[in-house]
Amino acid sequence: MFQGQCGWFSSSVSRDLRQFWVAEGGTISDPRAADFLFSCDASHPDTLRIYQSLDYIEDNATVFHACYLSAVAKAEMKNSVALGHFILPPACLQQHDEVTPNEIKILRENSELATEHKKELPK
Protein backbone atom coordinates (compact mmCIF):
# COMPACT_ATOMS: atom_id res chain seq x y z
CA MET A 1 0.00 0.00 0.00
CA PHE A 2 2.75 2.50 0.92
CA GLN A 3 5.52 1.07 -1.25
CA GLY A 4 8.10 3.73 -2.06
CA GLN A 5 6.53 6.30 0.32
CA CYS A 6 8.40 7.97 3.18
CA GLY A 7 6.61 8.95 6.35
CA TRP A 8 7.53 10.97 9.41
CA PHE A 9 5.88 10.01 12.68
CA SER A 10 5.46 12.20 15.73
CA SER A 11 6.40 10.47 18.95
CA SER A 12 2.66 10.76 19.76
CA VAL A 13 2.00 7.98 17.20
CA SER A 14 1.86 4.43 18.51
CA ARG A 15 4.49 1.87 17.65
CA ASP A 16 1.79 -0.36 16.12
CA LEU A 17 0.87 2.28 13.54
CA ARG A 18 4.53 2.81 12.65
CA GLN A 19 4.95 -0.93 12.22
CA PHE A 20 1.85 -1.08 9.99
CA TRP A 21 3.35 1.65 7.78
CA VAL A 22 6.58 -0.34 7.38
CA ALA A 23 4.75 -3.66 6.91
CA GLU A 24 2.81 -2.06 4.04
CA GLY A 25 6.04 -1.03 2.30
CA GLY A 26 6.59 2.47 3.69
CA THR A 27 9.82 3.78 5.13
CA ILE A 28 10.29 6.12 8.07
CA SER A 29 12.24 9.33 7.52
CA ASP A 30 12.85 12.77 8.95
CA PRO A 31 10.19 15.43 8.29
CA ARG A 32 12.03 17.15 5.43
CA ALA A 33 12.35 13.93 3.41
CA ALA A 34 8.86 12.61 4.20
CA ASP A 35 6.00 12.34 1.75
CA PHE A 36 3.57 12.11 4.68
CA LEU A 37 3.63 13.63 8.18
CA PHE A 38 1.65 11.78 10.86
CA SER A 39 0.73 12.82 14.39
CA CYS A 40 -1.92 11.99 16.97
CA ASP A 41 -1.53 15.22 18.91
CA ALA A 42 -1.52 18.67 17.32
CA SER A 43 -0.07 20.17 20.49
CA HIS A 44 2.83 17.69 20.83
CA PRO A 45 6.19 19.53 20.74
CA ASP A 46 7.49 17.67 17.66
CA THR A 47 4.25 18.36 15.79
CA LEU A 48 4.34 22.02 16.86
CA ARG A 49 7.79 22.24 15.23
CA ILE A 50 6.20 21.08 11.96
CA TYR A 51 3.46 23.72 12.23
CA GLN A 52 6.11 26.39 12.86
CA SER A 53 8.32 25.28 9.95
CA LEU A 54 8.73 27.31 6.78
CA ASP A 55 7.47 24.33 4.74
CA TYR A 56 4.19 24.33 6.66
CA ILE A 57 3.82 28.11 6.63
CA GLU A 58 4.39 28.17 2.86
CA ASP A 59 1.79 25.41 2.40
CA ASN A 60 4.35 22.78 1.38
CA ALA A 61 3.53 20.39 4.23
CA THR A 62 0.37 18.85 5.66
CA VAL A 63 0.06 16.94 8.92
CA PHE A 64 -2.31 13.98 8.95
CA HIS A 65 -3.87 12.29 11.95
CA ALA A 66 -2.32 8.85 12.32
CA CYS A 67 -5.76 7.29 12.75
CA TYR A 68 -5.75 7.33 8.92
CA LEU A 69 -3.45 4.31 9.17
CA SER A 70 -5.90 2.54 11.50
CA ALA A 71 -8.70 3.20 9.04
CA VAL A 72 -6.60 1.82 6.17
CA ALA A 73 -5.73 -1.27 8.21
CA LYS A 74 -9.41 -1.97 8.87
CA ALA A 75 -10.68 -1.15 5.37
CA GLU A 76 -11.45 -4.01 3.02
CA MET A 77 -10.42 -1.85 0.07
CA LYS A 78 -7.36 -0.01 1.41
CA ASN A 79 -7.32 2.57 -1.39
CA SER A 80 -10.90 3.59 -0.53
CA VAL A 81 -9.91 5.52 2.61
CA ALA A 82 -9.78 9.24 1.79
CA LEU A 83 -6.64 10.79 3.25
CA GLY A 84 -8.16 14.28 3.14
CA HIS A 85 -10.55 13.38 5.95
CA PHE A 86 -7.58 12.97 8.28
CA ILE A 87 -5.86 16.37 8.04
CA LEU A 88 -4.71 17.43 11.51
CA PRO A 89 -4.74 21.23 11.78
CA PRO A 90 -2.85 23.09 14.49
CA ALA A 91 -4.61 22.99 17.86
CA CYS A 92 -5.39 26.72 17.68
CA LEU A 93 -7.55 26.09 14.59
CA GLN A 94 -9.49 23.20 16.05
CA GLN A 95 -12.86 23.65 17.73
CA HIS A 96 -11.58 21.46 20.52
CA ASP A 97 -8.16 20.07 21.34
CA GLU A 98 -8.15 16.72 19.54
CA VAL A 99 -10.20 14.38 17.44
CA THR A 100 -12.39 12.52 19.90
CA PRO A 101 -12.70 8.74 19.93
CA ASN A 102 -16.33 9.18 18.87
CA GLU A 103 -15.27 11.26 15.85
CA ILE A 104 -12.69 8.63 14.90
CA LYS A 105 -15.41 5.97 15.14
CA ILE A 106 -17.69 8.03 12.88
CA LEU A 107 -14.89 8.50 10.33
CA ARG A 108 -14.20 4.77 10.31
CA GLU A 109 -17.89 3.93 9.96
CA ASN A 110 -18.27 6.42 7.09
CA SER A 111 -15.24 4.89 5.40
CA GLU A 112 -16.71 1.40 5.82
CA LEU A 113 -20.09 2.57 4.47
CA ALA A 114 -18.40 4.07 1.42
CA THR A 115 -16.57 0.79 0.83
CA GLU A 116 -19.82 -1.19 1.14
CA HIS A 117 -21.61 1.23 -1.18
CA LYS A 118 -18.91 0.82 -3.84
CA LYS A 119 -19.33 -2.97 -3.64
CA GLU A 120 -23.06 -2.64 -4.20
CA LEU A 121 -22.81 -0.44 -7.29
CA PRO A 122 -23.71 -2.33 -10.48
CA LYS A 123 -20.98 -2.69 -13.07
mmCIF file of N, CA and C in Angstrom:
data_model
loop_
_atom_site.group_PDB
_atom_site.id
_atom_site.type_symbol
_atom_site.label_atom_id
_atom_site.label_comp_id
_atom_site.label_asym_id
_atom_site.label_seq_id
_atom_site.Cartn_x
_atom_site.Cartn_y
_atom_site.Cartn_z
ATOM 1 N N MET A 1 0.816 -1.206 0.000
ATOM 2 C CA MET A 1 0.000 0.000 0.000
ATOM 3 C C MET A 1 0.859 1.268 0.000
ATOM 4 N N PHE A 2 1.927 1.296 0.802
ATOM 5 C CA PHE A 2 2.750 2.499 0.922
ATOM 6 C C PHE A 2 4.138 2.319 0.300
ATOM 7 N N GLN A 3 4.249 1.364 -0.598
ATOM 8 C CA GLN A 3 5.523 1.065 -1.250
ATOM 9 C C GLN A 3 6.140 2.328 -1.850
ATOM 10 N N GLY A 4 7.392 2.584 -1.512
ATOM 11 C CA GLY A 4 8.100 3.735 -2.060
ATOM 12 C C GLY A 4 7.766 5.065 -1.403
ATOM 13 N N GLN A 5 6.930 5.071 -0.370
ATOM 14 C CA GLN A 5 6.534 6.304 0.316
ATOM 15 C C GLN A 5 7.328 6.446 1.616
ATOM 16 N N CYS A 6 7.703 7.673 1.931
ATOM 17 C CA CYS A 6 8.401 7.972 3.183
ATOM 18 C C CYS A 6 7.445 8.693 4.119
ATOM 19 N N GLY A 7 7.471 8.315 5.369
ATOM 20 C CA GLY A 7 6.608 8.954 6.354
ATOM 21 C C GLY A 7 7.386 9.377 7.586
ATOM 22 N N TRP A 8 7.011 10.515 8.127
ATOM 23 C CA TRP A 8 7.534 10.967 9.410
ATOM 24 C C TRP A 8 6.442 10.746 10.440
ATOM 25 N N PHE A 9 6.838 10.303 11.625
ATOM 26 C CA PHE A 9 5.881 10.012 12.684
ATOM 27 C C PHE A 9 6.250 10.768 13.948
ATOM 28 N N SER A 10 5.308 11.541 14.440
ATOM 29 C CA SER A 10 5.459 12.199 15.729
ATOM 30 C C SER A 10 5.624 11.117 16.791
ATOM 31 N N SER A 11 6.286 11.455 17.869
ATOM 32 C CA SER A 11 6.398 10.471 18.951
ATOM 33 C C SER A 11 5.054 10.240 19.630
ATOM 34 N N SER A 12 4.018 10.998 19.239
ATOM 35 C CA SER A 12 2.663 10.762 19.758
ATOM 36 C C SER A 12 1.973 9.591 19.042
ATOM 37 N N VAL A 13 2.587 9.082 17.973
ATOM 38 C CA VAL A 13 1.997 7.984 17.197
ATOM 39 C C VAL A 13 2.461 6.653 17.781
ATOM 40 N N SER A 14 1.539 5.720 17.911
ATOM 41 C CA SER A 14 1.863 4.426 18.511
ATOM 42 C C SER A 14 2.841 3.620 17.657
ATOM 43 N N ARG A 15 3.548 2.766 18.325
ATOM 44 C CA ARG A 15 4.490 1.865 17.648
ATOM 45 C C ARG A 15 3.760 0.967 16.650
ATOM 46 N N ASP A 16 2.560 0.512 17.010
ATOM 47 C CA ASP A 16 1.786 -0.363 16.122
ATOM 48 C C ASP A 16 1.505 0.301 14.779
ATOM 49 N N LEU A 17 1.152 1.582 14.799
ATOM 50 C CA LEU A 17 0.866 2.277 13.542
ATOM 51 C C LEU A 17 2.132 2.469 12.709
ATOM 52 N N ARG A 18 3.247 2.718 13.366
ATOM 53 C CA ARG A 18 4.527 2.815 12.648
ATOM 54 C C ARG A 18 4.865 1.473 12.005
ATOM 55 N N GLN A 19 4.658 0.402 12.749
ATOM 56 C CA GLN A 19 4.948 -0.932 12.218
ATOM 57 C C GLN A 19 4.029 -1.274 11.050
ATOM 58 N N PHE A 20 2.778 -0.855 11.105
ATOM 59 C CA PHE A 20 1.853 -1.080 9.995
ATOM 60 C C PHE A 20 2.368 -0.369 8.747
ATOM 61 N N TRP A 21 2.808 0.872 8.899
ATOM 62 C CA TRP A 21 3.355 1.647 7.780
ATOM 63 C C TRP A 21 4.493 0.876 7.101
ATOM 64 N N VAL A 22 5.425 0.386 7.904
ATOM 65 C CA VAL A 22 6.581 -0.342 7.377
ATOM 66 C C VAL A 22 6.143 -1.675 6.765
ATOM 67 N N ALA A 23 5.233 -2.380 7.428
ATOM 68 C CA ALA A 23 4.747 -3.664 6.909
ATOM 69 C C ALA A 23 4.065 -3.502 5.551
ATOM 70 N N GLU A 24 3.486 -2.335 5.319
ATOM 71 C CA GLU A 24 2.809 -2.062 4.044
ATOM 72 C C GLU A 24 3.755 -1.443 3.008
ATOM 73 N N GLY A 25 5.061 -1.470 3.291
ATOM 74 C CA GLY A 25 6.041 -1.034 2.303
ATOM 75 C C GLY A 25 6.587 0.363 2.476
ATOM 76 N N GLY A 26 6.107 1.111 3.472
ATOM 77 C CA GLY A 26 6.588 2.470 3.687
ATOM 78 C C GLY A 26 7.894 2.489 4.461
ATOM 79 N N THR A 27 8.607 3.586 4.346
ATOM 80 C CA THR A 27 9.821 3.779 5.131
ATOM 81 C C THR A 27 9.622 4.998 6.032
ATOM 82 N N ILE A 28 10.376 5.024 7.115
ATOM 83 C CA ILE A 28 10.286 6.123 8.074
ATOM 84 C C ILE A 28 11.469 7.056 7.844
ATOM 85 N N SER A 29 11.189 8.348 7.805
ATOM 86 C CA SER A 29 12.240 9.325 7.523
ATOM 87 C C SER A 29 12.074 10.557 8.411
ATOM 88 N N ASP A 30 12.983 11.500 8.238
ATOM 89 C CA ASP A 30 12.846 12.772 8.951
ATOM 90 C C ASP A 30 11.783 13.610 8.237
ATOM 91 N N PRO A 31 11.298 14.655 8.879
ATOM 92 C CA PRO A 31 10.189 15.425 8.294
ATOM 93 C C PRO A 31 10.491 16.034 6.921
ATOM 94 N N ARG A 32 11.705 16.485 6.701
ATOM 95 C CA ARG A 32 12.033 17.149 5.430
ATOM 96 C C ARG A 32 12.004 16.178 4.252
ATOM 97 N N ALA A 33 12.318 14.913 4.487
ATOM 98 C CA ALA A 33 12.349 13.926 3.406
ATOM 99 C C ALA A 33 11.030 13.179 3.257
ATOM 100 N N ALA A 34 10.103 13.402 4.168
ATOM 101 C CA ALA A 34 8.865 12.612 4.204
ATOM 102 C C ALA A 34 7.851 13.062 3.158
ATOM 103 N N ASP A 35 7.141 12.073 2.620
ATOM 104 C CA ASP A 35 5.995 12.340 1.749
ATOM 105 C C ASP A 35 4.750 12.606 2.592
ATOM 106 N N PHE A 36 4.710 11.997 3.782
ATOM 107 C CA PHE A 36 3.568 12.109 4.684
ATOM 108 C C PHE A 36 4.063 12.415 6.087
ATOM 109 N N LEU A 37 3.337 13.280 6.788
ATOM 110 C CA LEU A 37 3.635 13.627 8.175
ATOM 111 C C LEU A 37 2.457 13.176 9.027
ATOM 112 N N PHE A 38 2.715 12.322 10.023
ATOM 113 C CA PHE A 38 1.646 11.781 10.855
ATOM 114 C C PHE A 38 1.837 12.164 12.320
ATOM 115 N N SER A 39 0.733 12.511 12.961
ATOM 116 C CA SER A 39 0.733 12.821 14.386
ATOM 117 C C SER A 39 -0.626 12.441 14.966
ATOM 118 N N CYS A 40 -0.654 12.223 16.266
ATOM 119 C CA CYS A 40 -1.921 11.988 16.970
ATOM 120 C C CYS A 40 -2.256 13.151 17.892
ATOM 121 N N ASP A 41 -1.365 14.135 17.955
ATOM 122 C CA ASP A 41 -1.533 15.224 18.913
ATOM 123 C C ASP A 41 -0.999 16.520 18.313
ATOM 124 N N ALA A 42 -1.903 17.406 17.941
ATOM 125 C CA ALA A 42 -1.516 18.674 17.316
ATOM 126 C C ALA A 42 -0.706 19.562 18.251
ATOM 127 N N SER A 43 -0.801 19.331 19.545
ATOM 128 C CA SER A 43 -0.068 20.167 20.492
ATOM 129 C C SER A 43 1.227 19.515 20.983
ATOM 130 N N HIS A 44 1.578 18.355 20.437
ATOM 131 C CA HIS A 44 2.829 17.692 20.827
ATOM 132 C C HIS A 44 4.010 18.542 20.337
ATOM 133 N N PRO A 45 5.069 18.669 21.136
ATOM 134 C CA PRO A 45 6.193 19.527 20.740
ATOM 135 C C PRO A 45 6.773 19.227 19.352
ATOM 136 N N ASP A 46 6.916 17.952 18.985
ATOM 137 C CA ASP A 46 7.488 17.674 17.664
ATOM 138 C C ASP A 46 6.527 18.055 16.537
ATOM 139 N N THR A 47 5.239 17.951 16.791
ATOM 140 C CA THR A 47 4.250 18.363 15.790
ATOM 141 C C THR A 47 4.185 19.888 15.718
ATOM 142 N N LEU A 48 4.299 20.548 16.851
ATOM 143 C CA LEU A 48 4.341 22.017 16.858
ATOM 144 C C LEU A 48 5.504 22.536 16.012
ATOM 145 N N ARG A 49 6.647 21.831 16.052
ATOM 146 C CA ARG A 49 7.788 22.245 15.228
ATOM 147 C C ARG A 49 7.443 22.170 13.740
ATOM 148 N N ILE A 50 6.641 21.185 13.354
ATOM 149 C CA ILE A 50 6.203 21.083 11.955
ATOM 150 C C ILE A 50 5.338 22.296 11.614
ATOM 151 N N TYR A 51 4.358 22.591 12.477
ATOM 152 C CA TYR A 51 3.458 23.722 12.226
ATOM 153 C C TYR A 51 4.207 25.059 12.156
ATOM 154 N N GLN A 52 5.329 25.152 12.842
ATOM 155 C CA GLN A 52 6.105 26.391 12.856
ATOM 156 C C GLN A 52 7.164 26.432 11.751
ATOM 157 N N SER A 53 7.290 25.345 10.995
ATOM 158 C CA SER A 53 8.319 25.279 9.954
ATOM 159 C C SER A 53 7.941 26.120 8.737
ATOM 160 N N LEU A 54 8.943 26.534 7.999
ATOM 161 C CA LEU A 54 8.727 27.307 6.779
ATOM 162 C C LEU A 54 7.935 26.493 5.759
ATOM 163 N N ASP A 55 8.221 25.186 5.672
ATOM 164 C CA ASP A 55 7.469 24.329 4.741
ATOM 165 C C ASP A 55 5.977 24.372 5.036
ATOM 166 N N TYR A 56 5.611 24.302 6.304
ATOM 167 C CA TYR A 56 4.193 24.330 6.664
ATOM 168 C C TYR A 56 3.604 25.718 6.399
ATOM 169 N N ILE A 57 4.310 26.735 6.803
ATOM 170 C CA ILE A 57 3.822 28.107 6.632
ATOM 171 C C ILE A 57 3.617 28.437 5.156
ATOM 172 N N GLU A 58 4.498 27.912 4.302
ATOM 173 C CA GLU A 58 4.391 28.166 2.860
ATOM 174 C C GLU A 58 3.489 27.154 2.156
ATOM 175 N N ASP A 59 2.752 26.379 2.929
ATOM 176 C CA ASP A 59 1.789 25.407 2.400
ATOM 177 C C ASP A 59 2.444 24.286 1.591
ATOM 178 N N ASN A 60 3.641 23.889 2.022
ATOM 179 C CA ASN A 60 4.348 22.780 1.381
ATOM 180 C C ASN A 60 4.347 21.526 2.244
ATOM 181 N N ALA A 61 3.605 21.540 3.331
ATOM 182 C CA ALA A 61 3.532 20.386 4.227
ATOM 183 C C ALA A 61 2.134 20.319 4.841
ATOM 184 N N THR A 62 1.668 19.101 5.028
ATOM 185 C CA THR A 62 0.373 18.854 5.663
ATOM 186 C C THR A 62 0.562 17.759 6.699
ATOM 187 N N VAL A 63 0.002 17.954 7.872
ATOM 188 C CA VAL A 63 0.065 16.935 8.922
ATOM 189 C C VAL A 63 -1.249 16.168 8.910
ATOM 190 N N PHE A 64 -1.136 14.845 8.937
ATOM 191 C CA PHE A 64 -2.309 13.979 8.946
ATOM 192 C C PHE A 64 -2.414 13.267 10.284
ATOM 193 N N HIS A 65 -3.654 13.055 10.727
ATOM 194 C CA HIS A 65 -3.866 12.289 11.953
ATOM 195 C C HIS A 65 -3.525 10.835 11.654
ATOM 196 N N ALA A 66 -2.771 10.224 12.539
ATOM 197 C CA ALA A 66 -2.317 8.854 12.321
ATOM 198 C C ALA A 66 -3.454 7.841 12.349
ATOM 199 N N CYS A 67 -4.641 8.240 12.786
ATOM 200 C CA CYS A 67 -5.763 7.291 12.754
ATOM 201 C C CYS A 67 -6.122 6.935 11.308
ATOM 202 N N TYR A 68 -5.608 7.705 10.339
ATOM 203 C CA TYR A 68 -5.750 7.326 8.925
ATOM 204 C C TYR A 68 -5.201 5.913 8.714
ATOM 205 N N LEU A 69 -4.066 5.622 9.335
ATOM 206 C CA LEU A 69 -3.448 4.306 9.174
ATOM 207 C C LEU A 69 -4.314 3.214 9.788
ATOM 208 N N SER A 70 -4.964 3.508 10.899
ATOM 209 C CA SER A 70 -5.899 2.544 11.502
ATOM 210 C C SER A 70 -7.066 2.284 10.571
ATOM 211 N N ALA A 71 -7.578 3.341 9.964
ATOM 212 C CA ALA A 71 -8.704 3.200 9.036
ATOM 213 C C ALA A 71 -8.302 2.373 7.824
ATOM 214 N N VAL A 72 -7.094 2.597 7.312
ATOM 215 C CA VAL A 72 -6.604 1.819 6.169
ATOM 216 C C VAL A 72 -6.464 0.354 6.563
ATOM 217 N N ALA A 73 -5.926 0.102 7.750
ATOM 218 C CA ALA A 73 -5.728 -1.274 8.209
ATOM 219 C C ALA A 73 -7.049 -2.025 8.309
ATOM 220 N N LYS A 74 -8.107 -1.333 8.690
ATOM 221 C CA LYS A 74 -9.413 -1.971 8.870
ATOM 222 C C LYS A 74 -10.235 -2.033 7.581
ATOM 223 N N ALA A 75 -9.887 -1.228 6.598
ATOM 224 C CA ALA A 75 -10.678 -1.153 5.365
ATOM 225 C C ALA A 75 -10.457 -2.386 4.496
ATOM 226 N N GLU A 76 -11.550 -2.877 3.931
ATOM 227 C CA GLU A 76 -11.452 -4.008 3.019
ATOM 228 C C GLU A 76 -10.737 -3.588 1.734
ATOM 229 N N MET A 77 -11.083 -2.410 1.250
ATOM 230 C CA MET A 77 -10.419 -1.848 0.074
ATOM 231 C C MET A 77 -9.539 -0.701 0.568
ATOM 232 N N LYS A 78 -8.257 -0.972 0.772
ATOM 233 C CA LYS A 78 -7.360 -0.011 1.408
ATOM 234 C C LYS A 78 -7.297 1.328 0.674
ATOM 235 N N ASN A 79 -7.395 1.319 -0.633
ATOM 236 C CA ASN A 79 -7.324 2.570 -1.393
ATOM 237 C C ASN A 79 -8.596 3.400 -1.282
ATOM 238 N N SER A 80 -9.619 2.867 -0.623
ATOM 239 C CA SER A 80 -10.896 3.586 -0.529
ATOM 240 C C SER A 80 -10.931 4.603 0.610
ATOM 241 N N VAL A 81 -9.932 4.596 1.473
ATOM 242 C CA VAL A 81 -9.908 5.520 2.608
ATOM 243 C C VAL A 81 -9.361 6.869 2.129
ATOM 244 N N ALA A 82 -10.165 7.908 2.267
ATOM 245 C CA ALA A 82 -9.783 9.242 1.791
ATOM 246 C C ALA A 82 -8.863 9.934 2.792
ATOM 247 N N LEU A 83 -7.635 10.165 2.384
ATOM 248 C CA LEU A 83 -6.639 10.790 3.251
ATOM 249 C C LEU A 83 -7.058 12.192 3.689
ATOM 250 N N GLY A 84 -7.755 12.904 2.834
ATOM 251 C CA GLY A 84 -8.158 14.276 3.137
ATOM 252 C C GLY A 84 -9.044 14.417 4.360
ATOM 253 N N HIS A 85 -9.709 13.340 4.752
ATOM 254 C CA HIS A 85 -10.554 13.376 5.951
ATOM 255 C C HIS A 85 -9.725 13.371 7.233
ATOM 256 N N PHE A 86 -8.429 13.159 7.108
ATOM 257 C CA PHE A 86 -7.580 12.972 8.281
ATOM 258 C C PHE A 86 -6.553 14.085 8.464
ATOM 259 N N ILE A 87 -6.772 15.240 7.843
ATOM 260 C CA ILE A 87 -5.859 16.372 8.039
ATOM 261 C C ILE A 87 -5.941 16.813 9.504
ATOM 262 N N LEU A 88 -4.789 17.010 10.104
ATOM 263 C CA LEU A 88 -4.708 17.427 11.509
ATOM 264 C C LEU A 88 -4.226 18.880 11.556
ATOM 265 N N PRO A 89 -5.149 19.823 11.714
ATOM 266 C CA PRO A 89 -4.741 21.232 11.777
ATOM 267 C C PRO A 89 -4.108 21.554 13.130
ATOM 268 N N PRO A 90 -3.400 22.674 13.196
ATOM 269 C CA PRO A 90 -2.854 23.092 14.490
ATOM 270 C C PRO A 90 -3.971 23.215 15.530
ATOM 271 N N ALA A 91 -3.622 22.980 16.776
ATOM 272 C CA ALA A 91 -4.612 22.992 17.859
ATOM 273 C C ALA A 91 -5.379 24.308 17.919
ATOM 274 N N CYS A 92 -4.720 25.415 17.598
ATOM 275 C CA CYS A 92 -5.390 26.715 17.684
ATOM 276 C C CYS A 92 -6.502 26.865 16.644
ATOM 277 N N LEU A 93 -6.516 26.032 15.619
ATOM 278 C CA LEU A 93 -7.551 26.093 14.588
ATOM 279 C C LEU A 93 -8.668 25.079 14.799
ATOM 280 N N GLN A 94 -8.497 24.229 15.789
ATOM 281 C CA GLN A 94 -9.494 23.200 16.053
ATOM 282 C C GLN A 94 -10.551 23.738 17.001
ATOM 283 N N GLN A 95 -11.783 23.234 16.842
ATOM 284 C CA GLN A 95 -12.864 23.651 17.734
ATOM 285 C C GLN A 95 -12.632 23.130 19.142
ATOM 286 N N HIS A 96 -11.968 22.026 19.237
ATOM 287 C CA HIS A 96 -11.577 21.463 20.519
ATOM 288 C C HIS A 96 -10.203 20.858 20.322
ATOM 289 N N ASP A 97 -9.572 20.417 21.389
ATOM 290 C CA ASP A 97 -8.157 20.070 21.338
ATOM 291 C C ASP A 97 -7.790 18.944 20.382
ATOM 292 N N GLU A 98 -8.526 17.877 20.350
ATOM 293 C CA GLU A 98 -8.154 16.724 19.539
ATOM 294 C C GLU A 98 -9.380 16.065 18.940
ATOM 295 N N VAL A 99 -9.136 15.202 17.990
ATOM 296 C CA VAL A 99 -10.202 14.383 17.436
ATOM 297 C C VAL A 99 -10.622 13.422 18.538
ATOM 298 N N THR A 100 -11.914 13.375 18.818
ATOM 299 C CA THR A 100 -12.390 12.522 19.903
ATOM 300 C C THR A 100 -12.522 11.085 19.422
ATOM 301 N N PRO A 101 -12.492 10.131 20.338
ATOM 302 C CA PRO A 101 -12.697 8.740 19.931
ATOM 303 C C PRO A 101 -14.012 8.549 19.174
ATOM 304 N N ASN A 102 -15.048 9.290 19.559
ATOM 305 C CA ASN A 102 -16.331 9.181 18.868
ATOM 306 C C ASN A 102 -16.212 9.665 17.421
ATOM 307 N N GLU A 103 -15.469 10.752 17.209
ATOM 308 C CA GLU A 103 -15.268 11.263 15.845
ATOM 309 C C GLU A 103 -14.466 10.272 15.009
ATOM 310 N N ILE A 104 -13.473 9.642 15.613
ATOM 311 C CA ILE A 104 -12.693 8.630 14.902
ATOM 312 C C ILE A 104 -13.601 7.472 14.509
ATOM 313 N N LYS A 105 -14.470 7.056 15.429
ATOM 314 C CA LYS A 105 -15.407 5.969 15.140
ATOM 315 C C LYS A 105 -16.315 6.348 13.967
ATOM 316 N N ILE A 106 -16.817 7.572 13.964
ATOM 317 C CA ILE A 106 -17.694 8.027 12.876
ATOM 318 C C ILE A 106 -16.939 8.028 11.551
ATOM 319 N N LEU A 107 -15.690 8.509 11.549
ATOM 320 C CA LEU A 107 -14.889 8.502 10.325
ATOM 321 C C LEU A 107 -14.690 7.085 9.808
ATOM 322 N N ARG A 108 -14.395 6.160 10.719
ATOM 323 C CA ARG A 108 -14.203 4.766 10.310
ATOM 324 C C ARG A 108 -15.494 4.185 9.743
ATOM 325 N N GLU A 109 -16.607 4.450 10.434
ATOM 326 C CA GLU A 109 -17.894 3.934 9.958
ATOM 327 C C GLU A 109 -18.238 4.507 8.590
ATOM 328 N N ASN A 110 -18.003 5.803 8.387
ATOM 329 C CA ASN A 110 -18.269 6.417 7.085
ATOM 330 C C ASN A 110 -17.393 5.806 6.007
ATOM 331 N N SER A 111 -16.149 5.514 6.357
ATOM 332 C CA SER A 111 -15.237 4.891 5.404
ATOM 333 C C SER A 111 -15.726 3.490 5.047
ATOM 334 N N GLU A 112 -16.190 2.749 6.055
ATOM 335 C CA GLU A 112 -16.710 1.402 5.816
ATOM 336 C C GLU A 112 -17.987 1.449 4.988
ATOM 337 N N LEU A 113 -18.860 2.432 5.253
ATOM 338 C CA LEU A 113 -20.090 2.568 4.472
ATOM 339 C C LEU A 113 -19.776 2.881 3.014
ATOM 340 N N ALA A 114 -18.782 3.735 2.791
ATOM 341 C CA ALA A 114 -18.401 4.069 1.416
ATOM 342 C C ALA A 114 -17.869 2.834 0.704
ATOM 343 N N THR A 115 -17.103 2.021 1.417
ATOM 344 C CA THR A 115 -16.571 0.790 0.830
ATOM 345 C C THR A 115 -17.705 -0.159 0.483
ATOM 346 N N GLU A 116 -18.675 -0.310 1.398
ATOM 347 C CA GLU A 116 -19.818 -1.191 1.143
ATOM 348 C C GLU A 116 -20.648 -0.676 -0.021
ATOM 349 N N HIS A 117 -20.823 0.636 -0.103
ATOM 350 C CA HIS A 117 -21.609 1.234 -1.179
ATOM 351 C C HIS A 117 -20.947 0.971 -2.529
ATOM 352 N N LYS A 118 -19.618 1.079 -2.590
ATOM 353 C CA LYS A 118 -18.906 0.819 -3.841
ATOM 354 C C LYS A 118 -19.093 -0.626 -4.275
ATOM 355 N N LYS A 119 -19.135 -1.547 -3.316
ATOM 356 C CA LYS A 119 -19.326 -2.965 -3.640
ATOM 357 C C LYS A 119 -20.704 -3.203 -4.233
ATOM 358 N N GLU A 120 -21.685 -2.430 -3.769
ATOM 359 C CA GLU A 120 -23.065 -2.640 -4.196
ATOM 360 C C GLU A 120 -23.378 -2.009 -5.547
ATOM 361 N N LEU A 121 -22.536 -1.106 -6.023
ATOM 362 C CA LEU A 121 -22.807 -0.439 -7.294
ATOM 363 C C LEU A 121 -22.748 -1.443 -8.443
ATOM 364 N N PRO A 122 -23.735 -1.412 -9.344
ATOM 365 C CA PRO A 122 -23.709 -2.331 -10.482
ATOM 366 C C PRO A 122 -22.591 -1.946 -11.440
ATOM 367 N N LYS A 123 -22.076 -2.943 -12.123
ATOM 368 C CA LYS A 123 -20.979 -2.690 -13.070
ATOM 369 C C LYS A 123 -21.494 -2.456 -14.455
#
